[in-house]
CSV table of C-alpha atoms in Angstrom, one decimal:
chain,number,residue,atom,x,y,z
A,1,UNK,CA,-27.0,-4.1,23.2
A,2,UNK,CA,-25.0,-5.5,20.1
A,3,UNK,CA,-22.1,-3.5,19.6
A,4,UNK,CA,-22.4,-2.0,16.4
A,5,UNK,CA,-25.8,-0.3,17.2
A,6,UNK,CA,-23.8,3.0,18.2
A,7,UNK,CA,-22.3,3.2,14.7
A,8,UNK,CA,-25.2,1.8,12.7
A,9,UNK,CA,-27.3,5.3,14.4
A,10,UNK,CA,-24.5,7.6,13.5
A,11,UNK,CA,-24.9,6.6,9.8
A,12,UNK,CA,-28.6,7.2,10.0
A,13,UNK,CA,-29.0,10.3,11.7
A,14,UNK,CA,-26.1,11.3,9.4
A,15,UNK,CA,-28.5,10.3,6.4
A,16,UNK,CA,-31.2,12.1,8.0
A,17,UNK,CA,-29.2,15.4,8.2
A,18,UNK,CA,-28.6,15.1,4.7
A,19,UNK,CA,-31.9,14.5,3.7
A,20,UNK,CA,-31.9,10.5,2.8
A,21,UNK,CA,-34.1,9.6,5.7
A,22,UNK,CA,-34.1,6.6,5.8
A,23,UNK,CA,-37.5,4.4,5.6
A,24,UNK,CA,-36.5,2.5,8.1
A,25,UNK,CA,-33.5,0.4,9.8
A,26,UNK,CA,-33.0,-2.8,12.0
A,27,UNK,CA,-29.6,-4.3,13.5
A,28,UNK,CA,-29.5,-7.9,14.3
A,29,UNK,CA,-27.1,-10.8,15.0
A,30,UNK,CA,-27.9,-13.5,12.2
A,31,UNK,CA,-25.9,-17.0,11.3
A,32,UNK,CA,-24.4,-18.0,8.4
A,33,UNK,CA,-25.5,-21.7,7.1
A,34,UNK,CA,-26.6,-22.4,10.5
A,35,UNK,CA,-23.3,-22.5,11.8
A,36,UNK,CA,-21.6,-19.0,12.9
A,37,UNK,CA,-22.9,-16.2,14.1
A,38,UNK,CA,-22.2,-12.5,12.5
A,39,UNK,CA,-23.6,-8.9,13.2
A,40,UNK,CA,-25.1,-7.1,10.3
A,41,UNK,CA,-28.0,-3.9,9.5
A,42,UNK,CA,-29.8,-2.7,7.0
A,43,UNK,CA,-30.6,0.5,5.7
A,44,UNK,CA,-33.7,1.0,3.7
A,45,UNK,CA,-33.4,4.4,1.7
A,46,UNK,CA,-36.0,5.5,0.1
A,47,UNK,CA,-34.8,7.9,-2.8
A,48,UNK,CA,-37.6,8.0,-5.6
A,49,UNK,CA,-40.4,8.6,-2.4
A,50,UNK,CA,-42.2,5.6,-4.4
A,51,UNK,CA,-41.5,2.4,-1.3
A,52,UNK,CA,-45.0,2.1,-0.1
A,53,UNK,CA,-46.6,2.7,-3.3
A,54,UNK,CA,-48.0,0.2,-5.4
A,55,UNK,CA,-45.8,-1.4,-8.0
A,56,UNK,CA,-48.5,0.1,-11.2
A,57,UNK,CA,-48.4,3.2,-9.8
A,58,UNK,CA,-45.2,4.2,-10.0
A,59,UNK,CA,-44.0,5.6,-13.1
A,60,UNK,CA,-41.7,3.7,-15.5
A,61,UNK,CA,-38.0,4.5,-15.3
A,62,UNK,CA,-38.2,5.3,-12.0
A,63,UNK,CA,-35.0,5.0,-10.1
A,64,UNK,CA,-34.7,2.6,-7.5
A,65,UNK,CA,-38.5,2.5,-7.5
A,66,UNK,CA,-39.0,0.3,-4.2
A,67,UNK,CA,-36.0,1.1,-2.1
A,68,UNK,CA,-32.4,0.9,-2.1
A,69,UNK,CA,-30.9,-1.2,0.5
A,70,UNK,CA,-27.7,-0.2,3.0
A,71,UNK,CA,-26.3,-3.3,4.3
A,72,UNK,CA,-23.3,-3.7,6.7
A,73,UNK,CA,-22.1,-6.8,8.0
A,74,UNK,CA,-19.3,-7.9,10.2
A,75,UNK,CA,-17.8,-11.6,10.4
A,76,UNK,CA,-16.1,-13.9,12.2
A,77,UNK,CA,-13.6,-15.3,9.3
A,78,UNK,CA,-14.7,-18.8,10.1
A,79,UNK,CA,-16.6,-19.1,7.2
A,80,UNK,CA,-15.8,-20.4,4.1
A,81,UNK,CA,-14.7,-17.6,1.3
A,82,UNK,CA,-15.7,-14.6,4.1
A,83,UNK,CA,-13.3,-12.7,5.3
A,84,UNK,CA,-13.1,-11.5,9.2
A,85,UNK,CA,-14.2,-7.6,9.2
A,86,UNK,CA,-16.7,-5.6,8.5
A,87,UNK,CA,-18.0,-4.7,4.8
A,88,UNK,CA,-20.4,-2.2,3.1
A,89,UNK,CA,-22.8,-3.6,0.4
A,90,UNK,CA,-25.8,-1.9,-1.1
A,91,UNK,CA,-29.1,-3.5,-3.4
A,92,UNK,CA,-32.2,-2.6,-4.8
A,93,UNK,CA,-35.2,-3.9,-3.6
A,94,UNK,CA,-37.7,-5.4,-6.1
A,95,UNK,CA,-41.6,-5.3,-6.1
A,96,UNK,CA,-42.1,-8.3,-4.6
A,97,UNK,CA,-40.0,-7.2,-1.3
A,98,UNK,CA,-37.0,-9.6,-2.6
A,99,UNK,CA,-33.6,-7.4,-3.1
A,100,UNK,CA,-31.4,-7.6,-6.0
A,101,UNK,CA,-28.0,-9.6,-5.2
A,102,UNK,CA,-25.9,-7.0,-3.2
A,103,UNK,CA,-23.1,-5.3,-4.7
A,104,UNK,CA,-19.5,-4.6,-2.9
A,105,UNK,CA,-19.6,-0.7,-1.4
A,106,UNK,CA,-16.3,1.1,-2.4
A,107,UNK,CA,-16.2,2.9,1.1
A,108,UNK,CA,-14.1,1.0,4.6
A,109,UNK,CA,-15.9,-0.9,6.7
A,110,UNK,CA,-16.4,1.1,9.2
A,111,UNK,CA,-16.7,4.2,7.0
A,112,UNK,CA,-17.1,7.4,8.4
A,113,UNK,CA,-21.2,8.7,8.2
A,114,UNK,CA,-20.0,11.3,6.0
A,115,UNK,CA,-18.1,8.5,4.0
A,116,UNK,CA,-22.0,6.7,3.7
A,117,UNK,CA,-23.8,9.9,2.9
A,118,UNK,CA,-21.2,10.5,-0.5
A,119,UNK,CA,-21.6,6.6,-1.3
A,120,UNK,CA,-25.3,6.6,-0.9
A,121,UNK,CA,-25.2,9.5,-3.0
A,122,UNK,CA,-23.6,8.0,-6.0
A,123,UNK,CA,-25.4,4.9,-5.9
A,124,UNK,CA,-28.5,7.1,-6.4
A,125,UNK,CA,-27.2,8.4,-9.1
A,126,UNK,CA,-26.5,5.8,-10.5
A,127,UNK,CA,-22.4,6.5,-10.6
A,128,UNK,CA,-21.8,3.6,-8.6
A,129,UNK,CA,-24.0,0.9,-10.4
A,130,UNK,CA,-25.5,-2.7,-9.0
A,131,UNK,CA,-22.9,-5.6,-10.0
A,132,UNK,CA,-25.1,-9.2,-10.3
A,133,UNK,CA,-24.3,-12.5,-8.9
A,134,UNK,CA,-21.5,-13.2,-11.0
A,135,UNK,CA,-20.0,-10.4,-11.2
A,136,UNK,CA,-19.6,-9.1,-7.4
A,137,UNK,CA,-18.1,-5.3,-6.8
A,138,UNK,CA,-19.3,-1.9,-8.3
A,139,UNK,CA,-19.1,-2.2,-12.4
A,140,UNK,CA,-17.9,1.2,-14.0
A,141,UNK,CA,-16.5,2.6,-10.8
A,142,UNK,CA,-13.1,3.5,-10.5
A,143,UNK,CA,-13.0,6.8,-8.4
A,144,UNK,CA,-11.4,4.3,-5.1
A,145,UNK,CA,-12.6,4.3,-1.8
A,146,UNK,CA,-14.7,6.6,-0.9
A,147,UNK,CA,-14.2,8.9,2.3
A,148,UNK,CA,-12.5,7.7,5.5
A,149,UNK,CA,-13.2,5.6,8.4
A,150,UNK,CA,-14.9,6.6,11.6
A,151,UNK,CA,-12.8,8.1,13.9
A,152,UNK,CA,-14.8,5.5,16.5
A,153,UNK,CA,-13.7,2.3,13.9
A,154,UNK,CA,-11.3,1.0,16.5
A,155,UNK,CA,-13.5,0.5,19.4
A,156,UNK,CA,-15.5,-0.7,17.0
A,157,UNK,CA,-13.7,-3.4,16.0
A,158,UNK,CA,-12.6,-4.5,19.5
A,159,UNK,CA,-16.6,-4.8,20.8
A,160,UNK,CA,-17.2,-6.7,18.0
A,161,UNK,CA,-14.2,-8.8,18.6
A,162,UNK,CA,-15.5,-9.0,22.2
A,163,UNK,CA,-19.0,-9.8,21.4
A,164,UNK,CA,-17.3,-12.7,19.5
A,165,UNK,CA,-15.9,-14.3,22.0
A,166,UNK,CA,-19.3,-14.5,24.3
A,167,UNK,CA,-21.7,-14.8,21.4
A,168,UNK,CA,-20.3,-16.6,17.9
């Protein structure tokens, strides 16, 4: 079992309590230009109820009209300009099942569930907008971090350290 599944499920079925079920969720161990490996999920939230429909029928202005992405990633530090930890980043999916380029998260890295609910929350609201590829981080927020970290974020840290050493 990868080590951040644990963590990754408490965010969901803290989503579902909260009524942002999401449409659906996948963890996975990926590499980065073919040379280090990294754990990472994704969250697919689907806030307008629009995902599965298709792309003329949903009504213009819309928000988030095919899904709003959840994406957490933790990483070695071995690669070039990516720091060692765990980050938060969220996008919006487009109509041809593409994403948007993924915007920084203001919450920790291992945020609390409670700390994801509140941040999902104001992304669907738009009060944390999408930044673009050149301009990476949340535009027009500056209410901080949001929340705390889960109060499980240190063993956390050390299985992924762990897994690491055996897998990266």
């Amino acid at each position: 079992m990868l080590p951040h599944k644990p963590y990754i499920t408490a965010v969901c079925q803290r989503l579902n309590a909260a009524r942002m079920k999401p449409a659906e969720w996948w963890i996975d161990d990926a590499e980065t230009r073919g040379m280090y490996r990294y754990l990472n999920a994704v969250i697919t939230l689907d806030p307008s109820g629009t995902h599965d429909d298709m792309p003329q029928d949903i009504p213009s202005g819309t928000p988030w009209p095919h899904g709003l992405l959840l994406i957490w990633e933790w990483h070695t530090g071995r690669e070039e300009d990516i720091e060692r930890g765990a980050a938060w980043t969220f996008a919006g999916l487009k109509a041809d099942g593409s994403n948007e380029y993924p915007t920084s998260l203001s919450v920790h890295g291992y945020a609390a569930p409670a700390a994801m609910v509140e941040a999902a929350r104001k992304v669907i609201n738009h009060e944390i907008k999408p930044g673009h590829f050149h301009n990476f981080g949340a535009p027009g927020w500056d209410g901080g971090l949001i929340g705390e970290s889960w109060e499980r974020a240190d063993r956390l840290e050390a299985a992924c350290a762990e897994w690491e050493t055996t897998r990266a």
